[in-house]
Tab-separated table of C-alpha atoms in Angstrom:
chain	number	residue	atom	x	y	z
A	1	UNK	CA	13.254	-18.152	-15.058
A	2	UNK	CA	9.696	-17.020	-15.495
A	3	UNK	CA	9.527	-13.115	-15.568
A	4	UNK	CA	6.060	-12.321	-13.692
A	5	UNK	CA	6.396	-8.675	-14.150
A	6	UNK	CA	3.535	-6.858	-16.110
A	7	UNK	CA	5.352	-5.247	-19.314
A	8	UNK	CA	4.221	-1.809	-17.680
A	9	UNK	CA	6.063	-2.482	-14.783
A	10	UNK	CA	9.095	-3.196	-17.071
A	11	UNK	CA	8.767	-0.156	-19.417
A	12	UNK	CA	7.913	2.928	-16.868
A	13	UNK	CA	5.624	1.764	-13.256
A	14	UNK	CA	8.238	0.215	-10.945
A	15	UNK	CA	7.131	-3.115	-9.345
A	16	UNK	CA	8.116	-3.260	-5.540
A	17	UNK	CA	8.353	-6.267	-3.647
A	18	UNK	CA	7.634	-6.614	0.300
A	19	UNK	CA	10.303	-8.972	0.584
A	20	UNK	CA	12.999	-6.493	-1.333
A	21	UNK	CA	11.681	-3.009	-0.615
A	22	UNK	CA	9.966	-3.116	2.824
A	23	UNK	CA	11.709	-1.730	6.077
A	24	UNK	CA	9.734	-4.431	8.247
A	25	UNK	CA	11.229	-3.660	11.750
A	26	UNK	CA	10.311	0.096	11.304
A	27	UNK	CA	7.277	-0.728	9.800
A	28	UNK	CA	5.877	-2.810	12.709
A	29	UNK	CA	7.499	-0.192	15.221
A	30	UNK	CA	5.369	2.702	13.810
A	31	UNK	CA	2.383	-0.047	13.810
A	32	UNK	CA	2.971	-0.736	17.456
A	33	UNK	CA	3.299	2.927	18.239
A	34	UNK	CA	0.212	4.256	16.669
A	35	UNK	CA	-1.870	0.799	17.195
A	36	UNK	CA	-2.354	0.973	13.344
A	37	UNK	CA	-6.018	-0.007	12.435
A	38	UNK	CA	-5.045	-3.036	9.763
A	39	UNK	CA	-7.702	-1.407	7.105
A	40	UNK	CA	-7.099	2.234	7.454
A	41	UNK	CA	-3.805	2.413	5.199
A	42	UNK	CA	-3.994	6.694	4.640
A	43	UNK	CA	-4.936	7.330	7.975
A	44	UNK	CA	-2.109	5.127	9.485
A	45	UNK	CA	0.595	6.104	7.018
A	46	UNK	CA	-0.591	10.305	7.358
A	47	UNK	CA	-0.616	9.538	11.217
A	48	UNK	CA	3.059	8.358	10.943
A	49	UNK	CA	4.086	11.280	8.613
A	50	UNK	CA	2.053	14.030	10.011
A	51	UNK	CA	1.595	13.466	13.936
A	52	UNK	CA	4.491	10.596	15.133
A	53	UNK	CA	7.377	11.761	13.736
A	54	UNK	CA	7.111	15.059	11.519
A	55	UNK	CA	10.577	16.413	11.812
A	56	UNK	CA	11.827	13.202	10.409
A	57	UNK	CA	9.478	12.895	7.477
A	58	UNK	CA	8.870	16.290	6.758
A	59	UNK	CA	12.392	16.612	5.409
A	60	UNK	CA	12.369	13.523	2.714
A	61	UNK	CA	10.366	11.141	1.204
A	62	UNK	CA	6.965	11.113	0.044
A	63	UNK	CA	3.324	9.681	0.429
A	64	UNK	CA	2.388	7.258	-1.919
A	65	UNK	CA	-1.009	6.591	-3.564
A	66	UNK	CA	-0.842	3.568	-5.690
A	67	UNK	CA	-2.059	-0.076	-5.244
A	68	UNK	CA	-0.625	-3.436	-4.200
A	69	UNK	CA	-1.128	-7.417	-5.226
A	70	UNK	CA	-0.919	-9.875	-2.185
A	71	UNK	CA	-0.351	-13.266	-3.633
A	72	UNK	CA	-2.459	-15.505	-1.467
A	73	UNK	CA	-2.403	-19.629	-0.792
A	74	UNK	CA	-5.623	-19.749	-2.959
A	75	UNK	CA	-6.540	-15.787	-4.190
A	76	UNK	CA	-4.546	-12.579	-5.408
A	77	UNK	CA	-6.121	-9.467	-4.189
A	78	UNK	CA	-5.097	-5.968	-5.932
A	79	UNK	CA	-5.794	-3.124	-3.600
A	80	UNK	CA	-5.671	0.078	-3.780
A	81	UNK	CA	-3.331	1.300	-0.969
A	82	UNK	CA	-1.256	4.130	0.709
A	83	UNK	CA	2.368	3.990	2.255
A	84	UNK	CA	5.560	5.843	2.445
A	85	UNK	CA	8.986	5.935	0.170
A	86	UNK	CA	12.163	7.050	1.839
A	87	UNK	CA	14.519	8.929	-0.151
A	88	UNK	CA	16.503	5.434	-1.134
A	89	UNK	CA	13.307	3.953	-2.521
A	90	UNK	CA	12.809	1.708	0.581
A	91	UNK	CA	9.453	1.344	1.636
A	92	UNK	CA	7.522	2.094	4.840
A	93	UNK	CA	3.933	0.466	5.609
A	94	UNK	CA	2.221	0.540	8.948
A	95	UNK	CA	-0.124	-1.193	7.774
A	96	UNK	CA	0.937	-4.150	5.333
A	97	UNK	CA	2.897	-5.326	8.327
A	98	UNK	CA	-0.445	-5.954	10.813
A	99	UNK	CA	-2.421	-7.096	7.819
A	100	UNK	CA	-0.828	-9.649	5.515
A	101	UNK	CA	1.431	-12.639	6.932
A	102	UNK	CA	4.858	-12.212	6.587
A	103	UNK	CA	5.329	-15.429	4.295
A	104	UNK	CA	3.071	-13.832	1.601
A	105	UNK	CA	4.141	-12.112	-1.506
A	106	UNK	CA	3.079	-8.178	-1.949
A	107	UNK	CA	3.810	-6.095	-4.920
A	108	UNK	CA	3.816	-2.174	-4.588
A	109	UNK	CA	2.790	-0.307	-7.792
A	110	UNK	CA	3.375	3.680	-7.303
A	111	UNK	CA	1.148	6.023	-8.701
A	112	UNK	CA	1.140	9.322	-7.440
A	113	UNK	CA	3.985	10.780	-4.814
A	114	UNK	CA	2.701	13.513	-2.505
A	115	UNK	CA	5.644	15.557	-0.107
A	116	UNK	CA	5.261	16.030	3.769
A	117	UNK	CA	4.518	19.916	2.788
A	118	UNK	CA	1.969	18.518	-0.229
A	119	UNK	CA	0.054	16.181	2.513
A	120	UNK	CA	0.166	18.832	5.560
A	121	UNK	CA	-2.106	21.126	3.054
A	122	UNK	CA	-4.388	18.792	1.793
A	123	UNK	CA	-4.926	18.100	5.581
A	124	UNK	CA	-6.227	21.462	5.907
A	125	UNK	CA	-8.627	21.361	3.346
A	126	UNK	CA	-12.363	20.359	4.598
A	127	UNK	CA	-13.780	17.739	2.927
A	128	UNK	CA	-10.372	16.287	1.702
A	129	UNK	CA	-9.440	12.279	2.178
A	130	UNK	CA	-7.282	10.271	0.503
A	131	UNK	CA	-6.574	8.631	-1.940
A	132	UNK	CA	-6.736	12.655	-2.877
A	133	UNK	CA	-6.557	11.500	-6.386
A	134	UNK	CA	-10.074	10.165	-6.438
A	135	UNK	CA	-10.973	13.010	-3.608
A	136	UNK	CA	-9.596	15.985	-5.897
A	137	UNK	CA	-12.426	15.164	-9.014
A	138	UNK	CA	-9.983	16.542	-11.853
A	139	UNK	CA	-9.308	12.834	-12.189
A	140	UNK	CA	-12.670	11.312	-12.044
A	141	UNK	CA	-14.488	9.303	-8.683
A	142	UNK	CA	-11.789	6.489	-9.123
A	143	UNK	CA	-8.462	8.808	-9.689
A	144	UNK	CA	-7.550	6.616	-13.274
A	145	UNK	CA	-8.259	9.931	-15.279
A	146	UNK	CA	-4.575	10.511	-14.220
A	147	UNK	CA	-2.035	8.966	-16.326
A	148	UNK	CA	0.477	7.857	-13.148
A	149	UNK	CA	-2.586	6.466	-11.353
A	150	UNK	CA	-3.655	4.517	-13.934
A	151	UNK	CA	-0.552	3.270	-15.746
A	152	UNK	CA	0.016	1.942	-11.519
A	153	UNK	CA	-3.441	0.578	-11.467
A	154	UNK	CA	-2.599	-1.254	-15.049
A	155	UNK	CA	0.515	-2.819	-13.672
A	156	UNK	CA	-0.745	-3.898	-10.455
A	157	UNK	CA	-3.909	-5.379	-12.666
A	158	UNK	CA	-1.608	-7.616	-15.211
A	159	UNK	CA	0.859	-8.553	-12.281
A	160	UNK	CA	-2.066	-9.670	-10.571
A	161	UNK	CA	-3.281	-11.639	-13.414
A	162	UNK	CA	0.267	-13.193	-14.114
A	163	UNK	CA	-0.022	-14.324	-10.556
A	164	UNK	CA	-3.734	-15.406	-10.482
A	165	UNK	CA	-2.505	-17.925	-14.022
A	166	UNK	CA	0.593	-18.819	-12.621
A	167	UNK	CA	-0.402	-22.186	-10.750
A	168	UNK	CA	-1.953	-25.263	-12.534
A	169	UNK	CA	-5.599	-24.151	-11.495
A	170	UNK	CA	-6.068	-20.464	-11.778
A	171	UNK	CA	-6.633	-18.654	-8.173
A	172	UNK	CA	-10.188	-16.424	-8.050
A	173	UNK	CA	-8.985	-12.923	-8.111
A	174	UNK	CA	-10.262	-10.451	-5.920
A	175	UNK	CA	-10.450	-6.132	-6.702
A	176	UNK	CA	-10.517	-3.771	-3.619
A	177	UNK	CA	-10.781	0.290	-3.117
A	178	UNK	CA	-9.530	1.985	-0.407
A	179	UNK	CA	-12.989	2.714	0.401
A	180	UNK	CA	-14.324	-0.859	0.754
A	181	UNK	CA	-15.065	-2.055	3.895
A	182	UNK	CA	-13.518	-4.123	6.312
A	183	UNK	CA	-15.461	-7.503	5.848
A	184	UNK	CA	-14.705	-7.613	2.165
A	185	UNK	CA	-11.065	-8.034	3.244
A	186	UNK	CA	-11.485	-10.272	6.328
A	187	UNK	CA	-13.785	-12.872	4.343
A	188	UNK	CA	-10.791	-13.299	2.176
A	189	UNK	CA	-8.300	-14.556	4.522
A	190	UNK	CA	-6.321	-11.263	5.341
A	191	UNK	CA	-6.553	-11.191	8.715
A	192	UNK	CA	-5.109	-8.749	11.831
A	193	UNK	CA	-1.776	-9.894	13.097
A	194	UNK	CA	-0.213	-7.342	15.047
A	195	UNK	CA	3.530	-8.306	15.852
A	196	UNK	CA	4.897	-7.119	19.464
A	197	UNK	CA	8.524	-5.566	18.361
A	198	UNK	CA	10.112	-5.535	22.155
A	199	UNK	CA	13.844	-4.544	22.718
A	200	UNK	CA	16.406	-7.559	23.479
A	201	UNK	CA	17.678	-7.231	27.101
């Protein structure tokens, strides 16, 4: 079996697969709830932290600030991205769920892990956004002056290469901030597809 992992994510940066690691059902119900804007990944996953359900998440867990690789029919896109981690490592994404088809492959590469308390007073800060590892400026404007961030950004990078030279013609490979705008994302096929989660009668 071919091992597409980057050798980072083997050694130290733990790779994270949609299909493994994501709570879908919950994901799409805190969507739903919030009416989760499909490129606004910190906002949505702060909103479900910080205003939907605080006394649930401000006990556990953490924000994450890392980056993610969505295989696509004819492209892999790394972008950098924000969601949650629950105590047990699952993960929690608002937004990956309205964004990217269910059939298609994401990665999650962790960088940096921020509490409920650790978010809440960043919040309060003027002037503060996230990623706050690029926002900060200890860590330079694109946050890889900080050893997690980068080694994350490094895995992501190779596991997106592995993937981009893994079919008989290479796939175009496409590198996104969470500060690019929308039409960089929707010109590349990742289109809005909110999911209706309704109870069974």
């Amino acid at each position: 079996m071919n091992d597409l992992r980057s050798e980072d994510a083997r050694k130290g940066v733990q790779e994270k697969r949609r299909q493994d690691d994501l709570v879908v059902d919950l994901s799409l119900l805190f969507a739903r709830a919030m009416r989760a804007n499909p490129n606004t990944c910190f906002d949505n996953v702060i909103d479900m932290m910080v205003h939907y359900l605080p006394e649930a998440f401000s006990a556990a867990g953490k924000l994450v600030e890392g980056w993610y690789v969505v295989d696509l029919e004819d492209e892999v896109v790394l972008n950098e991205h924000g969601w949650y981690t629950l105590p047990d490592g699952r993960i929690l994404d608002p937004t990956v769920v309205i964004l990217v088809p269910p059939e298609r492959p994401v990665y999650y590469f962790a960088g940096v892990e921020r509490t409920y308390q650790e978010v809440k007073t960043i919040l309060q800060q003027k002037e503060a956004w996230f990623p706050y590892i690029r926002c900060v400026g200890t860590y330079g404007d694109d946050g890889l002056g900080h050893p997690d961030y980068a080694a994350a950004y490094e895995a992501a990078r190779k596991k997106a290469l592995a993937l981009a030279h893994a079919s008989k013609l290479p796939k175009r490979m496409t590198f996104l901030t969470a500060q690019d705008l929308e039409e960089p994302q929707e010109a590349m096929g990742l289109q809005v597809r909110l999911f209706i989660v309704q109870e069974e009668r």
